[in-house]
Coordinates of C-alpha atoms (C1' of nucleotides) in Angstrom, one line a residue:
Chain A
X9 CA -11.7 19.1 5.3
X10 CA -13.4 17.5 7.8
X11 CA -11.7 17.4 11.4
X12 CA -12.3 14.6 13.9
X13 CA -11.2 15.2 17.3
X14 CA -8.7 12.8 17.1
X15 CA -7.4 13.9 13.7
X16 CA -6.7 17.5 15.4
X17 CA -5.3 16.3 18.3
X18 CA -2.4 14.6 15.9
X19 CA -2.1 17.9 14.2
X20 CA -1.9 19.3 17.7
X21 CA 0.8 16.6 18.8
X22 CA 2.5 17.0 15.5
X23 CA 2.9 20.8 15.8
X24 CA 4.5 20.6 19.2
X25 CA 7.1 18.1 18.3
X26 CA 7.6 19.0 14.9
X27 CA 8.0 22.9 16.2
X28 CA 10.6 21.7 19.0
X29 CA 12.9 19.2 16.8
X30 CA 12.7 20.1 13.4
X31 CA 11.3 17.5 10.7
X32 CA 14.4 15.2 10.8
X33 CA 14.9 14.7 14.3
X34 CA 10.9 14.3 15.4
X35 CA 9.5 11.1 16.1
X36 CA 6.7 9.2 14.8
X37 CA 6.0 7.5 18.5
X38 CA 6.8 11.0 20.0
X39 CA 4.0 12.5 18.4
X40 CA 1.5 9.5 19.3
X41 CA 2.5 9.6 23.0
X42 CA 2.0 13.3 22.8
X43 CA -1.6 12.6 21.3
X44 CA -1.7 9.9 23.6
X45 CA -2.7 7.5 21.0
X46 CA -1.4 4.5 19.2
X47 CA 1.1 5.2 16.2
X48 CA -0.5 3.7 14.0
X49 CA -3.3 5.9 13.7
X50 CA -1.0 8.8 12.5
X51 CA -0.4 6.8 9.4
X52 CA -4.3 6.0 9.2
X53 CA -4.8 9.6 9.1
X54 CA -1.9 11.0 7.3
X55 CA -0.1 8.0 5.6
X56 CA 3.1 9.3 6.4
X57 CA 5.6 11.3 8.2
X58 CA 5.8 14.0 5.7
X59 CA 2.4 14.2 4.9
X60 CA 2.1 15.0 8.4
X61 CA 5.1 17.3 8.4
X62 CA 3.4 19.0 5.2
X63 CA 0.0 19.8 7.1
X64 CA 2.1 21.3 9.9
X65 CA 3.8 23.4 8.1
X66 CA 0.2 24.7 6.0
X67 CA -1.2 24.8 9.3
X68 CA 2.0 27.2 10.6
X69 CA 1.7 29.1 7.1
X70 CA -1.4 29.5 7.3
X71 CA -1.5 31.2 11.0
X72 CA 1.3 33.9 9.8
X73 CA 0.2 34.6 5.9
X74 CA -2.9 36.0 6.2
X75 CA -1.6 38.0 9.4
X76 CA 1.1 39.7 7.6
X77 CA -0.7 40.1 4.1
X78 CA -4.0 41.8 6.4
X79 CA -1.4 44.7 7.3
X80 CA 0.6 44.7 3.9
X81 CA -2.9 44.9 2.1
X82 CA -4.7 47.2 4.4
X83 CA -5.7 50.9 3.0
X84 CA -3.7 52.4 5.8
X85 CA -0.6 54.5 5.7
X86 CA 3.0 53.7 5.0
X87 CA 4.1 55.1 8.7
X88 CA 1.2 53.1 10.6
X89 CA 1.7 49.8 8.4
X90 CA 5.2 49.6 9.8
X91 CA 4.0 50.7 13.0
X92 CA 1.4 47.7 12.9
X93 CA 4.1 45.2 11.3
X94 CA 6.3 45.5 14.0
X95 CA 3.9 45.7 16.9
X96 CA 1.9 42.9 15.6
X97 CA 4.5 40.4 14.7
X98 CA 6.6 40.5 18.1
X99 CA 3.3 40.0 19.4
X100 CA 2.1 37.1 17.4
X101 CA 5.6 35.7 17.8
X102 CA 5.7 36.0 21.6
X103 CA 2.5 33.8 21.9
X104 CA 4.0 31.5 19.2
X105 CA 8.1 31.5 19.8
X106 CA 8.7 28.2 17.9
X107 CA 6.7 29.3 15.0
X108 CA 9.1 31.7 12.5
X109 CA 11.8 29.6 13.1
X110 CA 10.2 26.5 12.4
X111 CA 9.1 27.9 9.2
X112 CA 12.3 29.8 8.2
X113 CA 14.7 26.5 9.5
X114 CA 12.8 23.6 7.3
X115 CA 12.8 25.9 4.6
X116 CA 16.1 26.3 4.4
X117 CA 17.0 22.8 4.7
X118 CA 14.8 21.6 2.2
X119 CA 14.6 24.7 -0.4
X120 CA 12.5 22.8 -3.0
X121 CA 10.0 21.9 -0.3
X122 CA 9.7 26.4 0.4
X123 CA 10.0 26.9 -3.5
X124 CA 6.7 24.1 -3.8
X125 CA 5.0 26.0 -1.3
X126 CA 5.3 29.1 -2.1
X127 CA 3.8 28.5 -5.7
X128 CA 0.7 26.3 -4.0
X129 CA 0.0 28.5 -1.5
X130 CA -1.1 31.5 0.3
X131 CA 2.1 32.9 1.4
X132 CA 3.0 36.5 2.6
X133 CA 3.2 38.9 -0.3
X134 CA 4.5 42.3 0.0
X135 CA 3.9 43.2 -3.2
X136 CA 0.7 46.1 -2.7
X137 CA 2.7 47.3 0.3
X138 CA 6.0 48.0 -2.2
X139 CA 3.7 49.8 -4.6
X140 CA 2.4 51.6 -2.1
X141 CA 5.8 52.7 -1.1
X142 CA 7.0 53.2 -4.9
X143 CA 3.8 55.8 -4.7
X144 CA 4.7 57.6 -1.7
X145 CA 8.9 58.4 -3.1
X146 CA 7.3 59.7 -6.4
X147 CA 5.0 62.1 -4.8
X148 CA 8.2 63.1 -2.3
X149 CA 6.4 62.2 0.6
X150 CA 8.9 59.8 1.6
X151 CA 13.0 60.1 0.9
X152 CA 13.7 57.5 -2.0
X153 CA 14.5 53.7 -1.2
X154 CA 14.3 50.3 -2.7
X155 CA 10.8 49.4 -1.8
X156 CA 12.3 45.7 -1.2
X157 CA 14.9 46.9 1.0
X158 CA 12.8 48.6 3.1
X159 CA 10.4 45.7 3.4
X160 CA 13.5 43.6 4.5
X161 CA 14.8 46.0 6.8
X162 CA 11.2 45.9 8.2
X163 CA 11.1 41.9 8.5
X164 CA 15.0 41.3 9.7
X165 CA 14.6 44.1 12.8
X166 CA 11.4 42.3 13.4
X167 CA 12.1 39.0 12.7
X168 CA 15.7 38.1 13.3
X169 CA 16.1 38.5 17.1
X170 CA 13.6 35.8 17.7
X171 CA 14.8 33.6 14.5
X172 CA 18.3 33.4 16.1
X173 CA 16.7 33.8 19.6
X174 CA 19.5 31.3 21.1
X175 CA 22.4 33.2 19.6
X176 CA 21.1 36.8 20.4
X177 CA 21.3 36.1 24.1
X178 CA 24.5 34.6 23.9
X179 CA 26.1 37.0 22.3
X180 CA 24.5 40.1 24.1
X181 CA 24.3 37.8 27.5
X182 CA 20.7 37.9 28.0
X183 CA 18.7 35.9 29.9
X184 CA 14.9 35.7 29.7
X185 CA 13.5 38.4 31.4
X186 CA 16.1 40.7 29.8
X187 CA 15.4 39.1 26.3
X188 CA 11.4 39.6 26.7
X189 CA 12.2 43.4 27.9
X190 CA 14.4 44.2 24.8
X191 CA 11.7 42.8 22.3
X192 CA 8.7 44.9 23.8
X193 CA 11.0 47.8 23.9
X194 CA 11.2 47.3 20.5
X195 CA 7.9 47.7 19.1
X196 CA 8.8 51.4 19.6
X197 CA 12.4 51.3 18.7
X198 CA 12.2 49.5 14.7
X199 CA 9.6 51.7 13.7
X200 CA 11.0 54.8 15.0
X201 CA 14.2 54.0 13.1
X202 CA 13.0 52.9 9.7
X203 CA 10.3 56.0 9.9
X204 CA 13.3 58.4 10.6
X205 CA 14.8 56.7 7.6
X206 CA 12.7 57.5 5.1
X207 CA 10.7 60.5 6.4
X208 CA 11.2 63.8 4.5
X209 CA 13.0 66.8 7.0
Chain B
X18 CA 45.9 18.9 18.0
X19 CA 47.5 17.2 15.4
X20 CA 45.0 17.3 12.1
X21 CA 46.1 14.1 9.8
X22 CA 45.0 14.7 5.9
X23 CA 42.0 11.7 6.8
X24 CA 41.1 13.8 9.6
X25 CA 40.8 16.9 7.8
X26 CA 39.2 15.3 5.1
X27 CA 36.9 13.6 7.2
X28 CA 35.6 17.3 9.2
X29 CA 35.6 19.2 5.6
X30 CA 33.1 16.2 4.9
X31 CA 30.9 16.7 7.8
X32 CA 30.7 20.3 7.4
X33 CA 29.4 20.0 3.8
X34 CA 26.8 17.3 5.2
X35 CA 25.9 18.8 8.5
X36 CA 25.7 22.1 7.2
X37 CA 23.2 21.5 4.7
X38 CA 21.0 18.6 6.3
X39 CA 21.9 19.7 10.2
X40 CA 22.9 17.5 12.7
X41 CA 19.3 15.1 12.8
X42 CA 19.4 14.3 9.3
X43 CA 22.4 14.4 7.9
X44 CA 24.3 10.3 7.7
X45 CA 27.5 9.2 9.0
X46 CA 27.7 7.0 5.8
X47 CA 27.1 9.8 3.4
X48 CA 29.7 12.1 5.0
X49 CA 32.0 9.0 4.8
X50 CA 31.1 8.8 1.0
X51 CA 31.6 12.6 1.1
X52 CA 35.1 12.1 2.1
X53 CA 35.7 8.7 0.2
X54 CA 36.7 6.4 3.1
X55 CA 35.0 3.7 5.4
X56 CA 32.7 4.5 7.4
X57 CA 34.4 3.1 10.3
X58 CA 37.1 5.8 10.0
X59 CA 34.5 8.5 11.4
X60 CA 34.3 6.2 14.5
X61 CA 38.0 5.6 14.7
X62 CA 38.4 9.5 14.6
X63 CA 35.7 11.2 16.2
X64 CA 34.1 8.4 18.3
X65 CA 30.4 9.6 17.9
X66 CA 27.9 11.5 15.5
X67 CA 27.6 13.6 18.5
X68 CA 31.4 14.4 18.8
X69 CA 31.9 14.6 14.9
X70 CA 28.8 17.2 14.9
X71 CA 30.7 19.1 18.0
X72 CA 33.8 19.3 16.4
X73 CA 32.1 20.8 12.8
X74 CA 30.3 23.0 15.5
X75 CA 33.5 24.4 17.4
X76 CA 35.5 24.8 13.9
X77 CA 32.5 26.7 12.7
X78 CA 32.2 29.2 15.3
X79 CA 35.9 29.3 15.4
X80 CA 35.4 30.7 12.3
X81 CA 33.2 33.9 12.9
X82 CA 33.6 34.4 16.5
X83 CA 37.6 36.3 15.9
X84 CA 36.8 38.0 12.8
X85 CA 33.9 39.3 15.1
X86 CA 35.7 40.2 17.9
X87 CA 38.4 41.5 15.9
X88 CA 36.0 43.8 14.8
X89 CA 33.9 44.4 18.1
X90 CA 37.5 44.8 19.8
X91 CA 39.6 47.5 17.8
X92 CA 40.4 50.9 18.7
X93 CA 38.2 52.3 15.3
X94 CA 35.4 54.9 16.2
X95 CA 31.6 53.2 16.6
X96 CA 30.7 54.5 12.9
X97 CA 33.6 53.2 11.1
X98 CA 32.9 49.8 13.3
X99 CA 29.4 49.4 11.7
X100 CA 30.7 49.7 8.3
X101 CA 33.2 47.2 8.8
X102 CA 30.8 45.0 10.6
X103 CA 28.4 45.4 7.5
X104 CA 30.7 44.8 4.7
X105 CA 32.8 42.3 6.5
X106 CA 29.6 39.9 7.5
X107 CA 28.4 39.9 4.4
X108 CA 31.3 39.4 2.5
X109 CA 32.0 36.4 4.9
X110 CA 28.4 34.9 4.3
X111 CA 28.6 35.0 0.9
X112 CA 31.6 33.1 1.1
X113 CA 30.2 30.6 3.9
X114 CA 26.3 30.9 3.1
X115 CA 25.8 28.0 5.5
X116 CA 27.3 29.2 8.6
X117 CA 25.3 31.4 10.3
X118 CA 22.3 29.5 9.5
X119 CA 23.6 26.5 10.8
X120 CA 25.0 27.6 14.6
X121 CA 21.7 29.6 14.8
X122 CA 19.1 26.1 13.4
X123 CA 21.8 23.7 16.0
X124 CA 21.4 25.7 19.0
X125 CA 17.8 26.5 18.7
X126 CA 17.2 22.3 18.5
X127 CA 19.1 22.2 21.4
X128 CA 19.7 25.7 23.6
X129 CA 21.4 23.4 26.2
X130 CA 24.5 23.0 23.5
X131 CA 24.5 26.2 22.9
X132 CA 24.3 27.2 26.5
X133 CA 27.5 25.1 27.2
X134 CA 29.4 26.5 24.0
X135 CA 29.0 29.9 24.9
X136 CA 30.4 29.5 28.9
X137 CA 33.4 26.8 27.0
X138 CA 34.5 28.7 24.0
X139 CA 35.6 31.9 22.4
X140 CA 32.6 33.2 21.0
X141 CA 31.6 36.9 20.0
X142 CA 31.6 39.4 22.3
X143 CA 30.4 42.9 21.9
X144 CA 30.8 44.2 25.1
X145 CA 33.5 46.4 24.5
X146 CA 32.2 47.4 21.5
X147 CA 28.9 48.2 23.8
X148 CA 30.8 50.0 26.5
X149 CA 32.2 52.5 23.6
X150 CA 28.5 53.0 22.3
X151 CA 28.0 54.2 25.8
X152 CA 30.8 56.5 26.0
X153 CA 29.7 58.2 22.7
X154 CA 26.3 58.8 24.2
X155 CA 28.1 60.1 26.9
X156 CA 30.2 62.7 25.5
X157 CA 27.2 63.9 23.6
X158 CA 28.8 62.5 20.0
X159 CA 25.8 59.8 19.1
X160 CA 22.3 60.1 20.0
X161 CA 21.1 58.0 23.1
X162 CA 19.9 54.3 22.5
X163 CA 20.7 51.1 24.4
X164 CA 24.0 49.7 23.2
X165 CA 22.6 46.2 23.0
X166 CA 19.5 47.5 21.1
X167 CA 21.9 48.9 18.2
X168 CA 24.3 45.6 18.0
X169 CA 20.9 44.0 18.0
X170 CA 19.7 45.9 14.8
X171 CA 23.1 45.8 13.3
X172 CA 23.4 42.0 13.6
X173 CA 19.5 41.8 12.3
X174 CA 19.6 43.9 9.5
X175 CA 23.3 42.1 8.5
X176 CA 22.9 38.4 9.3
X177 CA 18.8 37.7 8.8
X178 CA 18.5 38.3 4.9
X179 CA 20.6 35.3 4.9
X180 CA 19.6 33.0 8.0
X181 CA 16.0 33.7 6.2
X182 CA 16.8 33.4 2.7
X183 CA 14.2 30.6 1.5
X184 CA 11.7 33.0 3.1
X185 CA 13.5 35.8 2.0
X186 CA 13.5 35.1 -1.5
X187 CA 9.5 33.8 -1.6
X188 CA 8.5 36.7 0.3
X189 CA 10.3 39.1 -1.9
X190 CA 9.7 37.2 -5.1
X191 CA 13.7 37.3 -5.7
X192 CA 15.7 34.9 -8.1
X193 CA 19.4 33.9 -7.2
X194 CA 20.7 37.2 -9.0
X195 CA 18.4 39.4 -7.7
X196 CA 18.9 38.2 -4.1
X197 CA 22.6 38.6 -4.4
X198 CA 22.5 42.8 -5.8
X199 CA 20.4 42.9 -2.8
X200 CA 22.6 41.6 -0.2
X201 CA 25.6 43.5 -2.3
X202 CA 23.5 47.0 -2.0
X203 CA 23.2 46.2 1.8
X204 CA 26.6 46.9 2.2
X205 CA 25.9 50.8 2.0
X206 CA 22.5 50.8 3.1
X207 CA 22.9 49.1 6.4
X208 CA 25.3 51.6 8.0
X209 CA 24.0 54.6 6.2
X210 CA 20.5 53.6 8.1
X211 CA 22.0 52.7 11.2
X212 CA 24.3 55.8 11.6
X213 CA 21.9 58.3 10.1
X214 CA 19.8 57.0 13.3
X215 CA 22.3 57.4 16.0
X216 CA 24.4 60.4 14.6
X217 CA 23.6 63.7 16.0
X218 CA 21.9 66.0 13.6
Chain C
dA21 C1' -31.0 -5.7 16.6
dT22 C1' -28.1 -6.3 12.5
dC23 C1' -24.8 -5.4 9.4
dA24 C1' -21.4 -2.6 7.3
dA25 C1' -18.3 1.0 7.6
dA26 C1' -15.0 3.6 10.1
dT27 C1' -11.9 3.8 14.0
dT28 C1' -8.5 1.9 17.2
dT29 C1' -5.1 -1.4 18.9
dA30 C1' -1.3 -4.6 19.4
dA31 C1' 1.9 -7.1 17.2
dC32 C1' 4.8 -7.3 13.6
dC33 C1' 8.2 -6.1 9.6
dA34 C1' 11.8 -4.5 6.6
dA35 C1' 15.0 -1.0 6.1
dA36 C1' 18.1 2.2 7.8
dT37 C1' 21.3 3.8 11.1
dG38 C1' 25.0 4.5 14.5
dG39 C1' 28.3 1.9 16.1
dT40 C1' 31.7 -2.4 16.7
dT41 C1' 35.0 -5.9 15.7
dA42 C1' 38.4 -8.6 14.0
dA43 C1' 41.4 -9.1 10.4
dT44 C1' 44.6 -6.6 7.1
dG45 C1' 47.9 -3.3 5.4
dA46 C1' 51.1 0.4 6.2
dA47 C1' 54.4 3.0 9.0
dT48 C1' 57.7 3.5 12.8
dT49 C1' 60.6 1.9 16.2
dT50 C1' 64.0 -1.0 18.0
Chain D
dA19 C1' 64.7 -7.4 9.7
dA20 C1' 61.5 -8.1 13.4
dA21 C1' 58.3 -6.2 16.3
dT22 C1' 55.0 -2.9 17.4
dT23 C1' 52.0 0.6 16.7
dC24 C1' 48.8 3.0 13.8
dA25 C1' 45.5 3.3 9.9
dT26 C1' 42.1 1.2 7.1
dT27 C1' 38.7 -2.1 5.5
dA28 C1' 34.7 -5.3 5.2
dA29 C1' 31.6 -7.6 7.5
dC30 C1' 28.7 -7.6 11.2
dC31 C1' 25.4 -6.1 15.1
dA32 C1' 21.7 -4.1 18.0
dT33 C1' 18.5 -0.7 18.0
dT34 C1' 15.6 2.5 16.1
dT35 C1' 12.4 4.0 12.9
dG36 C1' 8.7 4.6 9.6
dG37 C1' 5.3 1.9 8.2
dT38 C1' 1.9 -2.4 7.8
dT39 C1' -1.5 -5.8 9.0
dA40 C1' -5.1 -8.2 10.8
dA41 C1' -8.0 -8.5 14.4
dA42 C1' -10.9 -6.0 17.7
dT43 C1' -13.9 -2.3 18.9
dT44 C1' -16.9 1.5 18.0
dT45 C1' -20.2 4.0 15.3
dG46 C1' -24.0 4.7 12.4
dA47 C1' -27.3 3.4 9.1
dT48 C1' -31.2 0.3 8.0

DNA sequence: ATCAAATTTAACCAAATGGTTAATGAATTT
DNA sequence: AAATTCATTAACCATTTGGTTAAATTTGAT
């Protein structure tokens, strides 16, 4: 658990390219000029390419996880967690654009590698946040819904215009002022909408 | 134009390779052993990886782009739009689970491509479909919100679940099955939310 | 100061990869 | 039927890539 300075500046490196390229399409020698050090000394300090990749991707994990489960755990309110779900993600993800997708894209092209993780690691877990929810439609105090479905509504409004960031302003033909405007304009907009969902008239 | 059973054989190949590895990892010899033929023959054909990949590329969006627009485009009111949008999508994705993930991972790699696809090709298009949002809100029949900012949600709440899905399925503690009633109970659930948003009470 | 351990470098290596070529076989044309 | 074009194959090639090695340098303990 010890980090030399040299060690982080590879994790560093690795990040940038790995975040940029994907796992496939990154280069060992690309990450050491990046780190401006010899290429050798990523395999002295992480053996290989995807035991590299594989801190990267903890390191990413481990940024977003314990983010996500802070509001999905907190004692707060149904209304304000969304509130604080939506303003804090687009936030987190403005400062770290390359991040969701990252996570989201080598998942999907190596499924086993997300199923691994999930089991080993601290991952985002909804699960308090639907019970919480469950609670709330029993007592009436919000109109009944699949707590799961709500959580996914939640995380594709919030998520999905920056996952598929290139496609969104293609097809709505954005550019990047207009892209940045619609996002913060939506930190009001998603939670309005799901609250008006689900509150009671 | 003309499409000889190799050549066909040999893009029905690619797409199975590309769209599950992408366009960094996947191999020109395994799409050749994909299609049972000599490697050579993808050379002979397409010339490059990089013009094999474009030509999966441009089938692919060929694909989705119409049935989009044909949607986007027809003379239906806004409300019966979004349910044919809804349905239609995910129908479609079932179908093609691969596709949406795979334009949105290719051009976030490389936003250049993507760039150049969208000023070369027929792609979707929901202007139209915007400018009638706009006349609704006009006429007083739909509450006000930006058109873009509801195609937005639609195509989020419709097309992430299944760009996402490793994630999805981790984060939601889903199996195969349970992911799929999901993504079937969607169908009603999306446009009910977005509709019961924008309809005047 | 000395020695051993850890760190860094340059040169090297084997395997994989996209791509080519020249010969062969199959169609088409004349 | 001969000639010519097109399709296909096997062998080959240059380059790239992840990874190794052995020597050199630095660091730290004694």
């Amino acid at each position: 658990m010890i980090h030399t300075a040299t060690e982080k500046s590879i994790l560093q490196a690795a990040k940038t390219v790995f975040f940029k390229k994907g796992l496939a399409a990154a280069r060992m020698q690309e990450i050491a000029n990046e780190a401006n050090i010899n290429k050798a000394m990523l395999h002295y300090y992480f053996r290989s390419k995807e035991k590299l990749f594989g801190a990267v991707f903890l390191q990413a994990f481990g940024e977003l996880a314990p983010f996500l489960n802070s509001i999905f755990n907190s004692d707060k309110p149904v209304f304000e967690k969304i509130r604080e779900f939506v303003d804090g993600y687009i936030t987190f993800v403005v400062d770290n654009p390359y991040l969701p997708t990252f996570i989201i894209q080598e998942m999907n092209i190596n499924p086993q590698f997300g199923e691994t993780f999930f089991r080993n690691h601290v991952t985002p877990d909804p699960s308090k946040f639907e019970e919480q929810i469950a609670r709330e439609i029993e007592h009436g105090n919000i109109r009944p819904i699949d707590p799961k479905q709500l959580v996914l509504n939640l995380i594709s409004l919030t998520a999905f215009p920056f996952v598929g960031k290139g496609l969104v302003i293609g097809i709505l033909d954005l550019d990047e002022i207009a892209f940045k405007t619609l996002m913060e304009e939506r930190k009001k907009l998603i939670p309005e909408m799901i609250i008006n969902t689900i509150k009671v008239q």
